[in-house]
Amino acid sequence: MSAWTLGVIGGSGLYEIDGLENVREERIETPWGDPSDALIRGEIGGVSLVFLPRHGRGHPLPPSGVNYRANIDALKRAGVTDILSISACGSLKEELPPGAFLLVDQFVDRTINREKSFFGPGCVGHVSVSDPVCARLSGFAAAAARKAGADVTEGGTYLAMEGPQFSTRAESRLHKSWGCSVVGMTNMPEAKLAREAELPYASLCMVTDYDCWRDGDDLDVSEILAILKANADKAKSTIRHLAESLPETREASPQGIERALDFAILTAAEARDPALVAKLDAVAGRVLG
């Protein structure tokens, strides 16, 4: 058992958190490069919280320009125990209208230009992501979002596309035909990297629009921005309710996420690349020694 240190990755429209006490900024260097921004530390309801704006303050980084490895590594070095990802998305289902919140439990990764693993030549690792989110953390987040007044759905599939352009109508209809619930550009490889770092991860998706699968629907960026602002206000309230509702003591994840690397490293000790092993000190130091 240990104390919670909640990491929050804020997506489009969420660049700061209200109500943080003892706020301080921390810049963390990682062997994977610079994270999106300085980490913002503070406390809410007695819970330690670390906030990282995914796109940087002022939104200078597009989805493909985010250094996902550096972000996850920095949060791990900061002592984060669990990550709540918050992101904007487009809906692929009629029953998920603009303004709805969705706690996803599955992903389809269609990104193509991103570094997707901490492991590689010289230290090969394979982790299971069959159930890519932490069910416990997702449940806590769903309850908190309802307290914040959000219309919440639990369970659904997030289609991650490369972007930065939105979908063509043909792509949107294809993604819908696959049974996906929402489409976005940022949760992959973020969720996979969190699992490699043995960090329980939950994804709260805020619907800004119906994607263009509906006849006659075209994305109106001005309308999306208005929904973004309303969603961001509820997201900030959700974070506060989540921090205040977490159990006083933190048990290990029932899914065993903190031990995801127990049998993941295939490269024999004598064949490992020392330079890569050194870079993995925060992410995989528990198993690499």
Coordinates of N, CA and C in Angstrom, one line a residue, residues 43-235:
E43 N -1.4 19.9 -4.7 CA -2.3 19.0 -3.9 C -3.7 19.5 -4.0
I44 N -4.6 18.5 -4.1 CA -6.0 18.7 -4.0 C -6.6 17.7 -3.1
G45 N -7.3 18.1 -2.1 CA -7.9 17.2 -1.2 C -7.0 16.3 -0.5
G46 N -5.7 16.8 -0.3 CA -4.7 15.9 0.4 C -4.0 15.0 -0.6
V47 N -4.4 14.9 -1.8 CA -3.8 14.1 -2.8 C -2.7 14.8 -3.6
S48 N -1.5 14.2 -3.7 CA -0.5 14.8 -4.6 C -0.9 14.7 -6.0
L49 N -0.7 15.8 -6.8 CA -1.2 15.8 -8.2 C -0.1 16.4 -9.1
V50 N 0.2 15.8 -10.2 CA 1.2 16.3 -11.2 C 0.5 16.5 -12.5
F51 N 0.5 17.7 -13.0 CA -0.3 18.0 -14.2 C 0.7 18.3 -15.4
L52 N 0.4 17.8 -16.5 CA 1.2 18.0 -17.7 C 0.3 18.3 -18.9
P53 N 0.4 19.5 -19.5 CA -0.4 19.8 -20.7 C 0.2 19.1 -21.9
R54 N -0.5 18.2 -22.5 CA 0.0 17.4 -23.5 C 0.5 18.2 -24.7
H55 N -0.1 19.3 -25.1 CA 0.3 20.1 -26.2 C 1.2 21.3 -25.8
G56 N 1.5 21.3 -24.5 CA 2.2 22.5 -24.0 C 1.3 23.7 -23.8
R57 N 1.7 24.5 -22.9 CA 0.8 25.7 -22.6 C 0.9 26.6 -23.9
G58 N -0.3 27.1 -24.3 CA -0.4 27.8 -25.5 C -0.6 26.9 -26.7
H59 N -0.6 25.6 -26.5 CA -0.8 24.6 -27.6 C 0.1 24.8 -28.8
P60 N 1.5 24.7 -28.5 CA 2.4 24.8 -29.7 C 2.6 23.4 -30.4
L61 N 2.2 22.3 -29.7 CA 2.6 21.0 -30.3 C 1.4 20.3 -30.9
P62 N 1.5 19.9 -32.2 CA 0.4 19.1 -32.8 C 0.5 17.7 -32.3
P63 N -0.5 16.9 -32.5 CA -0.5 15.5 -32.0 C 0.7 14.7 -32.4
S64 N 1.2 14.8 -33.6 CA 2.4 14.1 -34.0 C 3.7 14.7 -33.5
G65 N 3.6 15.9 -33.0 CA 4.8 16.6 -32.4 C 5.0 16.4 -30.9
V66 N 4.0 15.7 -30.3 CA 4.1 15.4 -28.9 C 5.2 14.3 -28.6
N67 N 6.1 14.5 -27.7 CA 7.1 13.5 -27.4 C 6.5 12.6 -26.3
Y68 N 5.7 11.6 -26.7 CA 5.0 10.8 -25.8 C 5.9 10.0 -24.8
R69 N 7.1 9.5 -25.3 CA 8.0 8.8 -24.5 C 8.5 9.7 -23.4
A70 N 8.9 10.9 -23.7 CA 9.4 11.9 -22.7 C 8.3 12.2 -21.7
N71 N 7.1 12.4 -22.1 CA 6.0 12.7 -21.2 C 5.8 11.6 -20.2
I72 N 5.7 10.3 -20.6 CA 5.5 9.2 -19.7 C 6.7 9.0 -18.8
D73 N 7.9 9.1 -19.4 CA 9.1 9.0 -18.6 C 9.2 10.1 -17.5
A74 N 8.9 11.3 -17.8 CA 8.9 12.4 -16.9 C 7.9 12.2 -15.7
L75 N 6.7 11.7 -16.1 CA 5.7 11.5 -15.0 C 6.2 10.3 -14.1
K76 N 6.8 9.3 -14.7 CA 7.3 8.2 -13.9 C 8.4 8.7 -12.9
R77 N 9.3 9.5 -13.5 CA 10.4 10.1 -12.6 C 9.9 11.0 -11.5
A78 N 8.7 11.6 -11.8 CA 8.1 12.5 -10.8 C 7.4 11.8 -9.7
G79 N 7.4 10.4 -9.8 CA 6.7 9.6 -8.7 C 5.3 9.4 -8.9
V80 N 4.8 9.7 -10.1 CA 3.3 9.4 -10.4 C 3.0 8.0 -10.3
T81 N 1.9 7.7 -9.6 CA 1.5 6.3 -9.5 C 0.4 5.9 -10.5
D82 N -0.4 6.8 -10.9 CA -1.6 6.6 -11.8 C -1.7 7.8 -12.7
I83 N -2.2 7.5 -14.0 CA -2.3 8.6 -15.0 C -3.8 8.7 -15.4
L84 N -4.4 9.9 -15.4 CA -5.6 10.1 -16.0 C -5.4 11.0 -17.2
S85 N -5.7 10.5 -18.4 CA -5.5 11.2 -19.6 C -6.9 11.8 -20.0
I86 N -6.8 13.1 -20.3 CA -8.0 13.8 -20.7 C -7.8 14.4 -22.1
S87 N -8.8 14.1 -23.0 CA -8.6 14.5 -24.4 C -9.9 14.8 -25.1
A88 N -9.8 15.7 -26.1 CA -11.0 16.0 -26.9 C -11.1 14.9 -28.0
C89 N -12.3 14.6 -28.5 CA -12.5 13.6 -29.5 C -13.7 13.9 -30.3
G90 N -13.8 13.2 -31.4 CA -15.0 13.3 -32.2 C -15.9 12.0 -32.0
S91 N -17.2 12.1 -32.0 CA -18.0 11.0 -31.8 C -18.3 10.2 -33.1
L92 N -18.4 8.9 -32.9 CA -18.8 8.0 -34.0 C -20.1 7.3 -33.7
K93 N -20.8 7.7 -32.7 CA -22.0 7.1 -32.3 C -23.1 8.2 -32.0
E94 N -24.3 8.0 -32.5 CA -25.3 9.0 -32.3 C -25.6 9.2 -30.8
E95 N -25.4 8.2 -30.0 CA -25.7 8.3 -28.5 C -24.6 9.0 -27.8
L96 N -23.5 9.5 -28.4 CA -22.5 10.2 -27.8 C -22.4 11.6 -28.4
P97 N -23.3 12.5 -28.0 CA -23.4 13.8 -28.6 C -22.3 14.8 -28.1
P98 N -22.1 15.9 -28.8 CA -21.1 16.9 -28.3 C -21.4 17.2 -26.8
G99 N -20.4 17.3 -26.0 CA -20.5 17.5 -24.6 C -20.5 16.3 -23.8
A100 N -20.7 15.1 -24.4 CA -20.7 13.9 -23.6 C -19.2 13.5 -23.2
F101 N -19.1 12.8 -22.1 CA -17.8 12.3 -21.6 C -17.8 10.7 -21.8
L102 N -16.7 10.2 -22.2 CA -16.6 8.7 -22.4 C -15.3 8.2 -21.7
L103 N -15.4 7.2 -20.9 CA -14.3 6.5 -20.3 C -14.0 5.3 -21.2
V104 N -13.0 5.4 -22.1 CA -12.8 4.3 -23.1 C -12.1 3.2 -22.4
D105 N -12.3 2.0 -22.9 CA -11.6 0.8 -22.4 C -10.8 0.1 -23.5
Q106 N -10.9 0.5 -24.7 CA -10.1 -0.1 -25.8 C -9.7 0.9 -26.8
F107 N -8.7 0.5 -27.6 CA -8.1 1.4 -28.6 C -7.8 0.7 -29.9
V108 N -8.0 1.4 -31.0 CA -7.5 0.9 -32.3 C -6.4 2.0 -32.7
D109 N -5.2 1.5 -32.9 CA -4.1 2.4 -33.1 C -3.8 2.5 -34.6
R110 N -4.1 3.7 -35.2 CA -3.9 3.9 -36.7 C -2.8 5.0 -36.9
T111 N -2.1 5.3 -35.8 CA -1.0 6.3 -36.0 C 0.2 5.6 -36.7
I112 N 1.0 6.4 -37.4 CA 2.0 5.8 -38.2 C 3.4 6.5 -38.1
N113 N 3.5 7.7 -37.5 CA 4.7 8.4 -37.5 C 5.2 8.7 -36.1
R114 N 5.0 7.8 -35.1 CA 5.4 8.0 -33.7 C 6.2 6.9 -33.1
E115 N 7.1 7.3 -32.2 CA 7.9 6.3 -31.5 C 6.9 5.6 -30.5
K116 N 6.7 4.3 -30.6 CA 5.7 3.7 -29.8 C 6.1 2.8 -28.7
S117 N 7.4 2.7 -28.4 CA 7.9 1.9 -27.4 C 9.2 2.4 -26.8
F118 N 9.4 2.2 -25.5 CA 10.7 2.5 -24.9 C 11.8 1.4 -25.2
F119 N 11.3 0.3 -25.6 CA 12.2 -0.8 -25.9 C 12.6 -0.9 -27.4
G120 N 13.6 -1.6 -27.7 CA 14.1 -1.7 -29.1 C 15.3 -2.6 -29.2
P121 N 16.1 -2.4 -30.3 CA 17.3 -3.2 -30.5 C 18.2 -3.0 -29.3
G122 N 18.6 -4.2 -28.7 CA 19.5 -4.1 -27.6 C 18.8 -4.3 -26.3
C123 N 17.5 -4.2 -26.3 CA 16.7 -4.5 -25.1 C 15.3 -4.7 -25.6
V124 N 14.9 -5.9 -25.9 CA 13.6 -6.2 -26.5 C 12.6 -6.4 -25.4
G125 N 11.4 -5.8 -25.4 CA 10.4 -6.0 -24.5 C 9.0 -6.0 -25.1
H126 N 8.2 -6.9 -24.6 CA 6.8 -7.1 -25.1 C 5.9 -7.1 -23.9
V127 N 5.0 -6.1 -23.8 CA 4.0 -6.1 -22.8 C 2.6 -6.4 -23.3
S128 N 1.8 -6.9 -22.5 CA 0.4 -7.1 -22.9 C -0.4 -5.8 -22.7
V129 N -1.2 -5.5 -23.8 CA -2.1 -4.4 -23.7 C -3.5 -4.8 -24.1
S130 N -3.8 -6.1 -23.8 CA -5.1 -6.6 -24.2 C -6.2 -5.8 -23.5
D131 N -6.0 -5.4 -22.3 CA -6.9 -4.5 -21.5 C -6.1 -3.3 -21.2
P132 N -6.1 -2.3 -22.1 CA -5.1 -1.2 -22.0 C -5.3 -0.1 -21.0
V133 N -6.5 -0.1 -20.3 CA -6.7 0.9 -19.3 C -6.9 0.2 -18.0
C134 N -6.8 1.0 -16.9 CA -7.0 0.5 -15.6 C -8.5 0.7 -15.2
A135 N -9.1 -0.5 -15.0 CA -10.6 -0.4 -14.8 C -10.9 0.3 -13.5
R136 N -10.1 0.1 -12.5 CA -10.3 0.8 -11.2 C -10.3 2.3 -11.3
L137 N -9.2 2.8 -11.9 CA -9.1 4.2 -12.1 C -10.2 4.8 -13.0
S138 N -10.5 4.1 -14.0 CA -11.6 4.5 -14.9 C -12.9 4.6 -14.1
G139 N -13.2 3.7 -13.2 CA -14.4 3.7 -12.4 C -14.4 4.9 -11.5
F140 N -13.3 5.2 -10.9 CA -13.2 6.4 -10.0 C -13.4 7.7 -10.9
A141 N -12.8 7.7 -12.1 CA -13.0 8.9 -12.9 C -14.4 9.1 -13.4
A142 N -15.1 8.0 -13.7 CA -16.5 8.1 -14.2 C -17.3 8.7 -13.1
A143 N -17.2 8.2 -11.9 CA -18.0 8.7 -10.7 C -17.7 10.2 -10.5
A144 N -16.4 10.6 -10.6 CA -16.0 12.0 -10.4 C -16.6 12.9 -11.5
A145 N -16.6 12.4 -12.7 CA -17.2 13.2 -13.8 C -18.7 13.4 -13.7
R146 N -19.4 12.4 -13.1 CA -20.8 12.5 -12.9 C -21.1 13.6 -11.8
K147 N -20.2 13.5 -10.8 CA -20.3 14.6 -9.7 C -20.1 16.0 -10.3
A148 N -19.3 16.1 -11.4 CA -19.1 17.3 -12.0 C -20.2 17.7 -13.0
G149 N -21.2 16.9 -13.1 CA -22.4 17.2 -13.9 C -22.2 16.8 -15.4
A150 N -21.3 15.9 -15.7 CA -21.1 15.5 -17.0 C -22.0 14.3 -17.4
D151 N -22.4 14.2 -18.6 CA -23.1 13.0 -19.2 C -22.0 12.0 -19.5
V152 N -22.0 10.9 -18.7 CA -20.8 10.0 -18.7 C -21.3 8.6 -19.3
T153 N -20.5 8.1 -20.2 CA -20.6 6.7 -20.7 C -19.3 5.9 -20.3
E154 N -19.5 4.7 -19.8 CA -18.3 3.9 -19.4 C -18.2 2.8 -20.5
G155 N -17.0 2.7 -21.1 CA -16.7 1.6 -22.0 C -16.9 2.1 -23.5
G156 N -15.9 1.9 -24.3 CA -16.0 2.2 -25.7 C -14.6 2.2 -26.3
T157 N -14.5 2.2 -27.6 CA -13.2 2.1 -28.3 C -12.8 3.4 -28.9
Y158 N -11.6 3.8 -28.7 CA -11.0 5.0 -29.2 C -10.2 4.7 -30.4
L159 N -10.5 5.3 -31.6 CA -9.7 5.1 -32.8 C -8.7 6.3 -32.8
A160 N -7.4 5.9 -32.7 CA -6.3 6.9 -32.8 C -5.8 7.1 -34.2
M161 N -6.0 8.3 -34.8 CA -5.5 8.5 -36.1 C -4.3 9.5 -36.1
E162 N -3.6 9.6 -37.1 CA -2.4 10.4 -37.1 C -2.7 11.9 -37.1
G163 N -3.6 12.3 -37.9 CA -3.8 13.8 -38.0 C -2.6 14.5 -38.7
P164 N -2.6 15.8 -38.7 CA -3.5 16.7 -37.9 C -4.8 17.0 -38.6
Q165 N -5.0 16.6 -39.8 CA -6.3 16.8 -40.4 C -7.3 15.9 -39.8
F166 N -8.5 16.4 -39.8 CA -9.7 15.5 -39.4 C -9.9 14.5 -40.4
S167 N -10.8 13.6 -40.1 CA -11.1 12.4 -41.0 C -11.8 12.9 -42.3
T168 N -11.5 12.2 -43.4 CA -12.4 12.3 -44.6 C -13.7 11.6 -44.2
R169 N -14.7 11.8 -45.0 CA -16.0 11.2 -44.7 C -15.9 9.7 -44.9
A170 N -15.1 9.2 -45.8 CA -15.0 7.8 -46.0 C -14.3 7.2 -44.8
E171 N -13.2 7.9 -44.3 CA -12.5 7.3 -43.2 C -13.4 7.3 -41.9
S172 N -14.2 8.3 -41.8 CA -15.1 8.4 -40.6 C -16.1 7.3 -40.7
R173 N -16.7 7.0 -41.8 CA -17.6 5.9 -41.9 C -17.0 4.6 -41.8
L174 N -15.7 4.4 -42.2 CA -15.0 3.2 -42.0 C -14.8 2.9 -40.5
H175 N -14.3 4.0 -39.8 CA -14.1 3.8 -38.4 C -15.4 3.5 -37.6
K176 N -16.5 4.1 -38.0 CA -17.8 3.8 -37.4 C -18.1 2.4 -37.7
S177 N -17.9 1.9 -38.9 CA -18.3 0.5 -39.2 C -17.5 -0.5 -38.4
W178 N -16.3 -0.1 -38.0 CA -15.5 -1.0 -37.1 C -16.0 -1.1 -35.7
G179 N -17.0 -0.3 -35.4 CA -17.6 -0.3 -34.0 C -16.9 0.6 -33.0
C180 N -16.0 1.5 -33.5 CA -15.4 2.4 -32.7 C -16.4 3.5 -32.2
S181 N -16.1 4.0 -31.0 CA -17.0 5.0 -30.4 C -16.6 6.4 -30.6
V182 N -15.3 6.7 -30.6 CA -14.8 8.0 -30.8 C -13.5 8.0 -31.6
V183 N -13.1 9.1 -32.1 CA -11.9 9.2 -32.9 C -11.1 10.4 -32.3
G184 N -9.8 10.2 -32.1 CA -8.9 11.2 -31.6 C -7.5 11.0 -32.2
M185 N -6.6 11.9 -31.7 CA -5.2 11.8 -32.3 C -4.1 11.7 -31.3
T186 N -4.4 11.5 -30.0 CA -3.4 11.6 -29.0 C -3.3 10.4 -28.0
N187 N -4.2 9.5 -27.9 CA -4.1 8.5 -26.8 C -3.2 7.4 -27.2
M188 N -2.8 7.3 -28.4 CA -1.7 6.4 -28.9 C -0.5 7.1 -29.4
P189 N 0.7 6.7 -29.0 CA 1.0 5.6 -28.2 C 1.0 5.8 -26.7
E190 N 0.4 6.9 -26.2 CA 0.5 7.2 -24.8 C 0.0 6.1 -23.9
A191 N -1.1 5.4 -24.2 CA -1.6 4.3 -23.4 C -0.6 3.2 -23.4
K192 N 0.0 2.8 -24.5 CA 0.9 1.7 -24.6 C 2.2 2.0 -23.8
L193 N 2.7 3.2 -23.9 CA 3.9 3.6 -23.2 C 3.6 3.6 -21.6
A194 N 2.4 4.0 -21.2 CA 2.1 4.0 -19.8 C 2.1 2.6 -19.3
R195 N 1.7 1.6 -20.1 CA 1.7 0.2 -19.7 C 3.2 -0.3 -19.6
E196 N 4.0 0.1 -20.5 CA 5.4 -0.2 -20.5 C 6.1 0.3 -19.2
A197 N 5.6 1.5 -18.8 CA 6.1 2.1 -17.6 C 5.5 1.6 -16.3
E198 N 4.6 0.7 -16.4 CA 3.9 0.0 -15.3 C 3.0 1.1 -14.6
L199 N 2.4 2.0 -15.3 CA 1.6 3.0 -14.7 C 0.1 2.8 -15.1
P200 N -0.8 2.5 -14.1 CA -2.2 2.4 -14.4 C -2.7 3.7 -15.2
Y201 N -3.4 3.5 -16.2 CA -3.8 4.6 -17.1 C -5.3 4.6 -17.4
A202 N -6.0 5.7 -17.3 CA -7.4 5.8 -17.7 C -7.5 7.0 -18.7
S203 N -8.5 6.8 -19.6 CA -8.7 7.9 -20.6 C -10.1 8.4 -20.6
L204 N -10.2 9.7 -20.2 CA -11.5 10.4 -20.2 C -11.5 11.2 -21.5
C205 N -12.4 10.9 -22.4 CA -12.6 11.5 -23.6 C -13.8 12.5 -23.6
M206 N -13.6 13.7 -24.1 CA -14.6 14.7 -24.1 C -15.0 15.0 -25.5
V207 N -16.3 14.6 -25.8 CA -16.8 14.8 -27.2 C -17.0 16.2 -27.6
T208 N -16.4 16.6 -28.6 CA -16.6 18.0 -29.1 C -17.5 18.1 -30.3
D209 N -17.7 17.0 -31.0 CA -18.5 17.1 -32.3 C -18.8 15.6 -32.7
Y210 N -19.8 15.5 -33.6 CA -19.9 14.3 -34.3 C -18.9 14.3 -35.5
D211 N -18.1 13.3 -35.6 CA -17.2 13.2 -36.7 C -18.1 13.2 -38.0
C212 N -17.5 13.4 -39.2 CA -18.2 13.7 -40.4 C -18.9 12.5 -41.1
W213 N -19.2 11.5 -40.3 CA -19.9 10.3 -40.9 C -21.3 10.6 -41.2
R214 N -21.9 11.5 -40.6 CA -23.4 11.8 -40.8 C -23.5 12.7 -42.1
D215 N -24.5 12.3 -42.9 CA -24.8 13.1 -44.2 C -25.0 14.6 -43.8
G216 N -24.3 15.4 -44.6 CA -24.5 16.9 -44.4 C -23.7 17.5 -43.3
D217 N -23.1 16.7 -42.4 CA -22.3 17.2 -41.3 C -20.9 17.5 -41.7
D218 N -20.5 18.8 -41.5 CA -19.1 19.2 -41.7 C -18.6 19.8 -40.4
L219 N -17.4 19.6 -40.0 CA -16.9 20.1 -38.8 C -16.8 21.6 -38.8
D220 N -17.3 22.2 -37.8 CA -17.3 23.7 -37.6 C -16.3 24.0 -36.5
V221 N -15.2 24.5 -36.8 CA -14.1 24.7 -35.8 C -14.6 25.6 -34.7
S222 N -15.4 26.6 -35.0 CA -15.9 27.6 -34.0 C -16.8 26.9 -33.0
E223 N -17.6 26.0 -33.5 CA -18.5 25.2 -32.6 C -17.7 24.3 -31.7
I224 N -16.7 23.7 -32.3 CA -15.8 22.8 -31.5 C -15.1 23.5 -30.4
L225 N -14.7 24.7 -30.7 CA -14.0 25.5 -29.6 C -14.9 25.9 -28.5
A226 N -16.2 26.1 -28.8 CA -17.2 26.5 -27.8 C -17.4 25.2 -26.9
I227 N -17.6 24.1 -27.5 CA -17.7 22.8 -26.7 C -16.5 22.5 -25.9
L228 N -15.3 22.8 -26.5 CA -14.1 22.6 -25.8 C -14.0 23.3 -24.5
K229 N -14.4 24.6 -24.5 CA -14.4 25.4 -23.3 C -15.3 24.8 -22.2
A230 N -16.6 24.5 -22.6 CA -17.5 23.9 -21.7 C -17.0 22.6 -21.1
N231 N -16.5 21.7 -22.0 CA -15.9 20.5 -21.5 C -14.8 20.7 -20.5
A232 N -13.9 21.6 -20.8 CA -12.7 21.9 -20.0 C -13.1 22.3 -18.6
D233 N -14.2 23.0 -18.5 CA -14.7 23.4 -17.1 C -15.1 22.2 -16.3
K234 N -15.8 21.3 -17.0 CA -16.3 20.1 -16.3 C -15.1 19.2 -16.0
A235 N -14.1 19.2 -16.9 CA -12.9 18.3 -16.7 C -12.2 18.8 -15.4

